[in-house]
XYZ file of C-alpha atoms in Angstrom:
603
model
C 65.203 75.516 67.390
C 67.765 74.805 70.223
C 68.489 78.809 70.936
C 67.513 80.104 75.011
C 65.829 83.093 73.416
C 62.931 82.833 70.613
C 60.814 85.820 70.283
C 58.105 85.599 67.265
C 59.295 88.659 65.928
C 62.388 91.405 65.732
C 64.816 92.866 63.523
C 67.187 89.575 63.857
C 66.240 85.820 64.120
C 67.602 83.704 66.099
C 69.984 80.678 65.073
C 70.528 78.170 66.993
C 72.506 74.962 68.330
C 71.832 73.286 65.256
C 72.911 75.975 62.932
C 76.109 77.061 64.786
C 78.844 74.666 64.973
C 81.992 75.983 67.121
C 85.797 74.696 65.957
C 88.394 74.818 68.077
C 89.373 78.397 68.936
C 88.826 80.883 71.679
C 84.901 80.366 72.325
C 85.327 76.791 70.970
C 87.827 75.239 73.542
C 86.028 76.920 76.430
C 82.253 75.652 75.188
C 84.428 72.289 75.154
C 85.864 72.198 78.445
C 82.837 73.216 79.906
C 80.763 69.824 78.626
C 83.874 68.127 79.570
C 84.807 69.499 82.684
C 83.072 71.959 84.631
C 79.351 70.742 84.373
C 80.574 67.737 86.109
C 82.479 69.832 88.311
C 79.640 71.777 89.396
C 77.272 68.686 89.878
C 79.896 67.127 91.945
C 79.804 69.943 94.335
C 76.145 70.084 94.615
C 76.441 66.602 95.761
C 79.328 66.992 98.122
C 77.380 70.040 99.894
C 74.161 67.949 100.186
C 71.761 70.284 98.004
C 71.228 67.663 95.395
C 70.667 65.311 98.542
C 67.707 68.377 99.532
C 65.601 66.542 96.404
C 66.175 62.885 97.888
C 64.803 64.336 101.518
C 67.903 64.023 103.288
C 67.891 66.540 106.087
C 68.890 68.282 107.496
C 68.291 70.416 104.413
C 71.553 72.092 102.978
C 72.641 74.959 102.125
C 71.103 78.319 101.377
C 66.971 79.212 100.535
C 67.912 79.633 96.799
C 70.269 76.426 96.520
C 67.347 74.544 94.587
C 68.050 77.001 91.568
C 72.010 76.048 91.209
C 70.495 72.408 90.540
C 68.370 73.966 88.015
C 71.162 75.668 86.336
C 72.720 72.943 86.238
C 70.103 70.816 84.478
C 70.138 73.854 82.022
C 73.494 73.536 80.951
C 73.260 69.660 80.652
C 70.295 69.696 78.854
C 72.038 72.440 76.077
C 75.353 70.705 76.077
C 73.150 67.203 76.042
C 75.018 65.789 78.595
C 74.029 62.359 79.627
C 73.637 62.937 83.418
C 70.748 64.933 82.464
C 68.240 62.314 83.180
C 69.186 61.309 85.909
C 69.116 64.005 88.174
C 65.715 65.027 86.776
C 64.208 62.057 87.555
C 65.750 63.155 91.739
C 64.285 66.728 91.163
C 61.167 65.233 90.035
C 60.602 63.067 93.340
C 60.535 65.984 95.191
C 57.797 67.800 92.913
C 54.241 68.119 94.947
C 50.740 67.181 93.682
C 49.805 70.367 92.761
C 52.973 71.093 90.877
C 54.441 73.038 94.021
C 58.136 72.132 94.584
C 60.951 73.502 96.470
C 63.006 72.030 99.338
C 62.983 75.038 101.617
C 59.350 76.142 102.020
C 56.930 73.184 101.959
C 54.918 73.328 104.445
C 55.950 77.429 104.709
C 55.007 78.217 100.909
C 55.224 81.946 100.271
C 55.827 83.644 103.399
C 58.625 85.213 102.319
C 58.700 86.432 98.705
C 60.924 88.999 99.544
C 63.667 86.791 100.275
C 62.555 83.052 99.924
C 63.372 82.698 96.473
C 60.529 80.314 95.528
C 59.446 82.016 92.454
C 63.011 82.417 91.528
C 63.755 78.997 91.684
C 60.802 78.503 89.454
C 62.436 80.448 86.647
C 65.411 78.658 86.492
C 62.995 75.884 86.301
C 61.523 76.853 83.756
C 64.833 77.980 81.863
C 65.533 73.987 82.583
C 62.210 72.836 80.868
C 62.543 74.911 77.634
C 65.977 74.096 77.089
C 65.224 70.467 77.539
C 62.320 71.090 75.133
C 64.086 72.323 72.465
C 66.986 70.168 72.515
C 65.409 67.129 73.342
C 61.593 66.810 73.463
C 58.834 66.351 76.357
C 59.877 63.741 79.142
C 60.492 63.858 82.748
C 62.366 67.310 83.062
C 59.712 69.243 80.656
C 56.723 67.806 82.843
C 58.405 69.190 85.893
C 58.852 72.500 84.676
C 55.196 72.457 83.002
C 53.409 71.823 86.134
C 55.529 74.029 88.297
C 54.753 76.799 85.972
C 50.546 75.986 86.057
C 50.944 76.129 89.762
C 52.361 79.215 89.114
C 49.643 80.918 87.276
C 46.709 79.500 89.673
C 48.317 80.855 93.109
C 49.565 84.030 91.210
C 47.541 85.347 88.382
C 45.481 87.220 90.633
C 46.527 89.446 93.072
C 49.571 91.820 93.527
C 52.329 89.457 94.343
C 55.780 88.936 92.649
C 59.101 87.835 93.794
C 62.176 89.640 95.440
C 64.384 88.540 92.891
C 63.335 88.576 89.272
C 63.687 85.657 86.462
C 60.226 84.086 86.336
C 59.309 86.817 84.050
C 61.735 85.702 81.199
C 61.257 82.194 82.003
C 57.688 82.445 81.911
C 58.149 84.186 78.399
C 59.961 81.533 77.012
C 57.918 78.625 77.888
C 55.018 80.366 76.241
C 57.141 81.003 73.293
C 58.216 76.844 73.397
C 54.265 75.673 73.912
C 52.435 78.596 72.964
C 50.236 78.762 76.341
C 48.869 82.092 76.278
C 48.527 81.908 80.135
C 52.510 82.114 80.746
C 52.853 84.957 78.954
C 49.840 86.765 80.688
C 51.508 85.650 84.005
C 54.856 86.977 83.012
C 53.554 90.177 82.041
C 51.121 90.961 85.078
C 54.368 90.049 87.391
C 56.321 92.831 85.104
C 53.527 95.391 85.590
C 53.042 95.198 89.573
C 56.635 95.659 89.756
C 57.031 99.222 92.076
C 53.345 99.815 92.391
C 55.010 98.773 94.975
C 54.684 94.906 95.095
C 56.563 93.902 98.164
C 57.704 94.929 101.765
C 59.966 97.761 102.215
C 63.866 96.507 103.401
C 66.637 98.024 104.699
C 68.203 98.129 101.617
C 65.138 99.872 100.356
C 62.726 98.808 97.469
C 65.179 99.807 95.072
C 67.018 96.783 95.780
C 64.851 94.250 94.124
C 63.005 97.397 91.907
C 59.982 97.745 93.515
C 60.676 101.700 93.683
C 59.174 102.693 90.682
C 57.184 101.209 87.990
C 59.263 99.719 85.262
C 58.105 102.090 83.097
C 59.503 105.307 84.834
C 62.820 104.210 85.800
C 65.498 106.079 84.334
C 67.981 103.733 84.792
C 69.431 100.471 86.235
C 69.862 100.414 90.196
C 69.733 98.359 92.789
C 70.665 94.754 93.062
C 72.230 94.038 89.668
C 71.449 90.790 88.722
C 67.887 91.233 89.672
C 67.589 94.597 88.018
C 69.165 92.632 84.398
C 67.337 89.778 84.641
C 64.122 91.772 85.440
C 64.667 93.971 82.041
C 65.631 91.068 79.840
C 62.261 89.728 81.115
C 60.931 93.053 80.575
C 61.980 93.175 76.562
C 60.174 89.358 76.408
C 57.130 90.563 77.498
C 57.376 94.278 74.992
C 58.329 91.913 71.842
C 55.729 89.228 72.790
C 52.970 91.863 73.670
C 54.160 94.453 70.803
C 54.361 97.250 73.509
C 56.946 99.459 72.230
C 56.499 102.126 74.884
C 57.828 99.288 77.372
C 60.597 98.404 74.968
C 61.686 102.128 74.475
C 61.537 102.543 78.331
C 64.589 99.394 78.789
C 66.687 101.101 75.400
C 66.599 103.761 77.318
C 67.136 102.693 80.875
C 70.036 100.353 79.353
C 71.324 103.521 77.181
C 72.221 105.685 80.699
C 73.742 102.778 82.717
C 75.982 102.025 80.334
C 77.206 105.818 79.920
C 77.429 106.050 83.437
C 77.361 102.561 85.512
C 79.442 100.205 83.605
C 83.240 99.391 84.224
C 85.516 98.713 81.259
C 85.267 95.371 81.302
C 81.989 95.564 80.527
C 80.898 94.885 84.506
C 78.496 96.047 86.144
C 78.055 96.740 90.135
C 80.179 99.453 92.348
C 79.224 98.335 95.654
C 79.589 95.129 97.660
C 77.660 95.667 100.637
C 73.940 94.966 98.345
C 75.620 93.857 95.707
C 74.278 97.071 93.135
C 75.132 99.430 91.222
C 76.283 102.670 92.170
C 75.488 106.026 91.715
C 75.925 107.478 88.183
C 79.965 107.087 87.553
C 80.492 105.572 90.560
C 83.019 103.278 88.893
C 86.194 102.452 91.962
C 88.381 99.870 90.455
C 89.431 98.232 93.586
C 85.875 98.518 95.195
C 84.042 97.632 91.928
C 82.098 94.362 92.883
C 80.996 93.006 89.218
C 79.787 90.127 89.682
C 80.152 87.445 87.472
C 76.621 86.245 87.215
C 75.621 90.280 86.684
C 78.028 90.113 83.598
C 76.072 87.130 81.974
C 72.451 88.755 82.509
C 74.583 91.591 81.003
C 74.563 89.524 78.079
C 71.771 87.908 78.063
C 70.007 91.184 77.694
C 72.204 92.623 75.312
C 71.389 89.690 73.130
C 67.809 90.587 73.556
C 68.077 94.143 72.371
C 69.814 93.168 69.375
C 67.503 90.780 68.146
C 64.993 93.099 68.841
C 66.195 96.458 67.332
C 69.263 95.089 65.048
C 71.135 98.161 66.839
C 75.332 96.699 66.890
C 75.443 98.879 69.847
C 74.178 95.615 71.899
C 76.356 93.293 70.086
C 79.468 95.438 71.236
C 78.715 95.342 74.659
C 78.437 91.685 74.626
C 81.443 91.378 73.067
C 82.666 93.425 75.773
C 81.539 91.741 78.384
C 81.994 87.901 76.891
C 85.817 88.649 76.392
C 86.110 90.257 79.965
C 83.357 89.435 82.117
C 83.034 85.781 81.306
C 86.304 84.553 80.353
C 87.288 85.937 83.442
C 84.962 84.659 85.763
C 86.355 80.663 85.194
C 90.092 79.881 85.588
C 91.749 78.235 82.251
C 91.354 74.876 83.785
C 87.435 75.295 84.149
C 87.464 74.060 87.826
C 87.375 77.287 89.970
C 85.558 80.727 89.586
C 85.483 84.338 90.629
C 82.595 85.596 91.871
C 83.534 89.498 92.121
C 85.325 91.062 89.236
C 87.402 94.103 91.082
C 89.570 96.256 88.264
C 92.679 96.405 91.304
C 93.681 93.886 93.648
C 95.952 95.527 96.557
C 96.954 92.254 98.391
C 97.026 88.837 97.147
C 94.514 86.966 98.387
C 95.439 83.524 100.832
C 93.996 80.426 99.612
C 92.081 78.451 101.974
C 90.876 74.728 101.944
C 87.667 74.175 100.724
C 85.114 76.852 99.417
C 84.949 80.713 99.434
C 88.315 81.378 98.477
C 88.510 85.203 98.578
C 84.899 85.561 97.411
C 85.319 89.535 97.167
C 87.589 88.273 94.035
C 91.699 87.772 93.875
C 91.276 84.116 93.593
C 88.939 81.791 91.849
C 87.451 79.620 94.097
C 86.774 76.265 93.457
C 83.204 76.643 94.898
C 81.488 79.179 97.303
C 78.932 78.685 100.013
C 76.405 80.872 97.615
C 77.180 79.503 93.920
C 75.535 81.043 91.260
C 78.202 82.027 89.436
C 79.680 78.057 88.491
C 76.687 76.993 87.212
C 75.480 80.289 85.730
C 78.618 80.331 83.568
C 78.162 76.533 82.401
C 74.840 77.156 81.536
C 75.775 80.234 79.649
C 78.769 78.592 77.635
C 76.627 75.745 77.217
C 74.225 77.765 75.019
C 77.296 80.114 73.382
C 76.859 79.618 70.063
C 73.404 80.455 69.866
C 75.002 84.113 70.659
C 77.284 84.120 67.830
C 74.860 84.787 64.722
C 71.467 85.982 63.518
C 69.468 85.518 60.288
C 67.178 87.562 58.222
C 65.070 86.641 55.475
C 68.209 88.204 53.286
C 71.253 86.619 55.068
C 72.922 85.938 57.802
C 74.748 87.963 60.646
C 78.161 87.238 62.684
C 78.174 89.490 65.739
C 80.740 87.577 67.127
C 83.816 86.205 64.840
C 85.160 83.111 66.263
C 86.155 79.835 64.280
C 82.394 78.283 63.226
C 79.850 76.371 60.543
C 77.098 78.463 60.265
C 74.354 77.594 58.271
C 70.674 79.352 57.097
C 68.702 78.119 54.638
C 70.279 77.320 51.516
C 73.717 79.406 52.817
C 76.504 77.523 54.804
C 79.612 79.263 55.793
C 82.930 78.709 57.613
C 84.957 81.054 60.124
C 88.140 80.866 60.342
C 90.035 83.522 62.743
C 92.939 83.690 65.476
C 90.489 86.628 67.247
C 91.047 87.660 69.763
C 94.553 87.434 68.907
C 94.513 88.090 65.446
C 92.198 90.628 63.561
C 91.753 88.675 60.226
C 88.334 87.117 59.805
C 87.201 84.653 57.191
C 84.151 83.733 55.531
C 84.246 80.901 53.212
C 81.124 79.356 51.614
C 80.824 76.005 52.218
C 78.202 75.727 49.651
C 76.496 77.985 46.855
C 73.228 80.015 47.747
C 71.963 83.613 47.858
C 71.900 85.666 50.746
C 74.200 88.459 52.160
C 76.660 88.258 54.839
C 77.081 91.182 57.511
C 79.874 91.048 59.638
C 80.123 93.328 62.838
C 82.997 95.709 62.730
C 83.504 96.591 66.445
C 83.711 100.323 67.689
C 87.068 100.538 68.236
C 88.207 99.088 64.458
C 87.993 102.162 62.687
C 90.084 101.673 59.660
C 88.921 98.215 59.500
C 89.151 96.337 55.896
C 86.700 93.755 53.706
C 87.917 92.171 50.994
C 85.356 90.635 48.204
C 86.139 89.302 44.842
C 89.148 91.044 44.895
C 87.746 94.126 46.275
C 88.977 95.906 49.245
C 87.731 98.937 50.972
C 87.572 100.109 54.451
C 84.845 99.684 56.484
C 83.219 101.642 59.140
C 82.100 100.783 62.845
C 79.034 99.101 62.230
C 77.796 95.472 59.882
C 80.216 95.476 56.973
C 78.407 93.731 54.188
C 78.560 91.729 51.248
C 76.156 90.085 48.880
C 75.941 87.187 47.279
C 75.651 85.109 45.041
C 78.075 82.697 46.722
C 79.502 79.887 44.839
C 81.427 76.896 47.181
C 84.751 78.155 47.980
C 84.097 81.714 47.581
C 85.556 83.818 50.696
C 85.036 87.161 52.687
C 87.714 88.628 54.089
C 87.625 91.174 57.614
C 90.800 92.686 58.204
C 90.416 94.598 62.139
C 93.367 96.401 63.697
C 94.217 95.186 66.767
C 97.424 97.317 67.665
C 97.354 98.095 71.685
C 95.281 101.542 71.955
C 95.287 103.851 75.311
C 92.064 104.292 77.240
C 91.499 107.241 79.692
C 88.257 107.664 81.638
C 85.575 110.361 81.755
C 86.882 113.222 83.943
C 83.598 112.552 86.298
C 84.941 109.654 87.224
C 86.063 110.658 90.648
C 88.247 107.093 91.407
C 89.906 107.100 88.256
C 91.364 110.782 87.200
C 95.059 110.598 86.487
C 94.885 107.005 85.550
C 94.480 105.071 81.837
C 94.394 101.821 81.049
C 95.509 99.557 77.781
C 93.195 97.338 75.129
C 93.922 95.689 72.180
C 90.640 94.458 70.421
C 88.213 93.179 72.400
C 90.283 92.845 75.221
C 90.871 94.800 78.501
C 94.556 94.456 79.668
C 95.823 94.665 83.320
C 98.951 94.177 85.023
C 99.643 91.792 87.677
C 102.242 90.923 90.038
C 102.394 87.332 91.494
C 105.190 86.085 93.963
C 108.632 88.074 93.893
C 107.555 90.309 90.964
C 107.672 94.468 91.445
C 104.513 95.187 93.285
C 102.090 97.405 91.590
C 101.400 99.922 94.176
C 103.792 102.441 93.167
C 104.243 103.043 89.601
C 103.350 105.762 86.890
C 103.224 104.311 83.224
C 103.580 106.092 80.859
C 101.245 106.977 77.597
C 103.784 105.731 74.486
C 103.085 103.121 72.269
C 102.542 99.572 74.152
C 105.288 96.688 72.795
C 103.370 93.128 71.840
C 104.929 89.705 73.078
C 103.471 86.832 71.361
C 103.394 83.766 74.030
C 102.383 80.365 73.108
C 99.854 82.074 70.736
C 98.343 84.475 73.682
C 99.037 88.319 73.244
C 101.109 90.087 76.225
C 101.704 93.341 76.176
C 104.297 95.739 77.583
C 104.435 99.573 78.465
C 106.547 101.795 79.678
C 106.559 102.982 83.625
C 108.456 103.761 86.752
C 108.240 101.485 89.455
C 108.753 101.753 93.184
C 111.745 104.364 94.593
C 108.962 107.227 95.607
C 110.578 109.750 98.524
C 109.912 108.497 102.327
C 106.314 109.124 103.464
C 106.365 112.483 105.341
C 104.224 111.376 108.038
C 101.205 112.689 106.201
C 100.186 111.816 102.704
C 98.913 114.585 101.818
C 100.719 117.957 100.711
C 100.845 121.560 99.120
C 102.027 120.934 95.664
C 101.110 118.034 92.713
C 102.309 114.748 93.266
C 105.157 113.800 90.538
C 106.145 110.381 88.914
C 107.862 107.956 91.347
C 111.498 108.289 91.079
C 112.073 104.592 90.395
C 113.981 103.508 87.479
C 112.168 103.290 84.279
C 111.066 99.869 83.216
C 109.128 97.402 81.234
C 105.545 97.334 82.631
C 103.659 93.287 81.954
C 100.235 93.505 81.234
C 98.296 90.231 80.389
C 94.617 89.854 79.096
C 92.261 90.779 81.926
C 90.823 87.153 81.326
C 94.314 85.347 82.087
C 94.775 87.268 85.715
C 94.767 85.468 88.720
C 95.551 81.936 86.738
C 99.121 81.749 88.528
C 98.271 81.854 92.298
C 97.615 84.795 94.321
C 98.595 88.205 93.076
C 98.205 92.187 93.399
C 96.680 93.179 89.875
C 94.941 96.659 88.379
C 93.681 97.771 85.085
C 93.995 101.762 85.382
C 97.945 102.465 86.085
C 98.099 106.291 87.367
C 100.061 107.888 84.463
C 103.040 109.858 85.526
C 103.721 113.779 84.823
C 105.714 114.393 81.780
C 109.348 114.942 82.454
């Protein structure tokens, strides 16, 4: 099956590549444009900047220790969007592999001096992600064998000892390829790498061992911390090696580890990471909007281990936050033309960023960037769409379920069905069989859709947060019908939220709304909205919204900005406040933007 996660067991079942077919529509245009457009986009910069040149031997070598795993991702979203370039560049990543399966273009001659920071076991995972993709999509040839005997050479310099790497993904990669091949050796491997993590496995840093989570034993953290995308990509690795093994305390341990730090360390977007300097998370509601770093490739192992939970407990609570963080976190993170990319997700932009020629275009985030000297993010997000509809439904032996509504075939077993929808703009969802079979159909009803409605043969009654279901028999033709209500709600933030008391912010469905300011528009740096109803704009079939605020006309600074009694409301005149989908910012050159608008004092 052509699906980036297959566990042997779990509440949910996978369905893959084959049995999800995207139509045009939110998810489907973007999974488009990214075959069309930015995998090519991405390769062509890895040319430009020499690190595909790395694998030919041209030196001097290019770009930074970890550069050999963009080319990786790369290969990973070619080989699920079966691109045709695919073969080609293996065949140059190949002719760089060693006799004894060793291969990176950094450290031969220097292998494993660093694992701290070198990266070489890193690069091996996305590797590895590489190879199983290409396995399931395609069959053994050139790419498979490279990942293969990278992955042997792996378990004979590794399997003994106390050694892992500074930045986690083998684990999960590891996982996978014994899921693909069923080598019982990759899975050991995978699990003794989890289990020396924070005996401790590595040197201590600056940053402290935190950072990469060699603190503690995975099984005592409380909680996420450190480096993000290492601490995500460690604990969807983590849940491979609990569902593979059957260890349930070590699954119980992540539920609950995931539980807190999204309680107390995740923005409203769905992002994850308060602090640029180590790019981590903070401490517990440490949540600054115009300091929040969210990365974009944080956002997609977000994802990647919600997905995992789900199929592994069934719980909707994962599905939600991927929803979340799909509509906010990766939509945003790759401008509408699929050729430039934020790397930091902030929630407030003060001053519009200036472009510059060439790469790293505000790389703390107010412009997308057409590349950046340190590019995970590009590829990470092809590779991710690339693979996007294996995200969008499970199976049981009883039916089939949509976690994520977008316009799609689905098919299990003897059951095919068609979505059509307008979501994220529109909250009607429908089901129609495309032909007759047994099974039931569970549809997620998000969080925030209380009141939502299902309508089946002629029967309608509300539904509650949760998998509203209906069962079958299903005859060709027959439809299910979601109704969610998507009118513009008002979101305020927990009061321990130091950054953000006094301020709200606006959604409408699945989506996180900001406003933003671009060339002579008001500024945003002195307003108060206020909490009444938001007005919807419909524009060329995108939602805008519009509330109520005062802008600018605040007294003359005292000299001091401090004082004796409460701030008040600017004394502006009242006007219409623009907000736009989150997603959409930053698509019409530089601008000031924020999410949470301080709300004013009633008159």
């Amino acid at each position: 099956m052509a699906n980036p996660v297959l566990p042997s067991s779990g509440v949910l079942s996978p369905l893959g590549l084959d049995a999800v077919r995207l139509s045009p529509g939110f998810w489907g245009d973007r999974v488009a444009l990214n075959r069309e457009v930015t995998i090519a986009h991405c390769q062509e910069w890895e040319e430009r900047e020499g690190w595909i040149g790395n694998f030919r031997g041209e030196r001097p070598r290019r770009g930074r220790e970890f550069s050999d795993s963009e080319i990786y991702k790369l290969l990973e979203a070619m080989a699920w969007a079966d691109h045709p370039g695919l073969p080609a560049l293996a065949e140059i990543v190949a002719g760089a592999q060693e006799g004894d399966g060793y291969l990176n273009t950094r450290w031969s001659g220097s292998r494993y001096t660093d694992l701290e920071w070198g990266h070489e076991l890193y690069c091996y995972g996305h590797l590895i992600q590489a190879g199983v993709a290409r396995l399931r999509t395609h069959g053994e040839d050139t790419l498979t064998r490279v990942a293969v005997r990278a992955a042997d050479h792996v378990c004979r310099r590794f399997m003994e000892g106390t050694q892992t790497c500074g930045h986690p993904v083998i684990e999960m990669a590891l996982v996978e390829l014994y899921r693909v091949t069923g080598t019982e050796r990759y899975l050991e491997m995978a699990r003794r790498f989890v289990e020396r993590r924070g005996l401790p496995a590595l040197a201590d840093i600056p940053f402290g061992r935190a950072y990469y989570q060699d603190d503690l034993p995975v099984r005592q953290a409380q909680v996420f911390r450190g480096h993000v995308v290492r601490a995500l990509y460690l604990a969807s690795g983590v849940v491979d090696v609990a569902v593979e093994t059957g260890d349930e305390e070590l699954l119980k341990a992540v539920e609950a580890q995931w539980e807190r730090t999204v309680a107390r360390r995740t923005h409203l977007t769905g992002g994850m990471g308060s602090r640029h300097a180590d790019e981590s998370f903070g401490e517990d509601y440490e949540l600054p909007p115009d300091r929040a770093y969210n990365e974009t490739c944080a956002s997609i192992a977000s994802v990647m281990l919600s997905y995992r939970l789900l199929l592994a407990t069934g719980d909707v609570r994962y599905a939600d936050l991927a929803e979340r963080t799909l509509y906010n976190m990766l939509a945003t993170g790759v401008a509408l033309d699929g050729r430039s990319f934020f790397y930091a997700n902030p929630l407030q932009v003060r001053v519009p960023a200036v472009p510059l020629d060439g790469v790293n275009h505000a790389p703390e985030g107010g412009l997308r960037s057409p590349w950046f000297d340190v590019s995970c993010c590009p590829n990470n997000i092809a590779r991710t769409l690339a693979s996007l509809p294996a995200y969008v439904a499970t199976a049981t032996t009883d039916g089939i379920q949509i976690h994520h509504p977008t316009p799609a075939e689905i098919r299990h077993g003897e059951l095919a069905v068609k979505v059509e929808t307008g979501y994220p703009w529109d909250g009607a969802v429908t089901v129609r069989a495309l032909t007759g079979g047994r099974g039931r159909i569970a549809l997620r009803v998000p969080a925030w859709a209380a009141g939502a409605r299902l309508t089946h043969r002629g029967e309608v009654r509300e539904v509650v947060p949760g998998y509203a279901v209906a069962d079958g028999p299903w005859r060709t033709g027959d439809e299910l019908r979601l109704e969610l209500p998507m009118g513009p709600r008002w979101t305020f933030p927990d009061r321990r939220v130091d950054a953000l008391r006094g301020s709200a912010a606006v959604e409408r469905g699945p989506l996180v709304y900001c406003a933003e300011s671009v060339a002579d528009e008001p500024p945003l740096g002195d307003l108060a909205a206020r909490v009444a109803p938001p007005v919807e704009h419909h524009v060329d079939g995108v939602v805008e919204l519009e509330v109520a605020a005062s802008l600018g006309g605040s007294s003359e600074p005292s000299g001091w900005p401090y004082g004796h009694e409460p701030d008040g409301r600017p004394s502006g005149a009242d006007a219409g406040l623009r907000l736009v989908p989150y997603h959409r910012w930053g698509n019409r050159g530089p601008a000031t933007m924020r999410v949470w608008l301080p709300v004013g004092a009633e008159e």
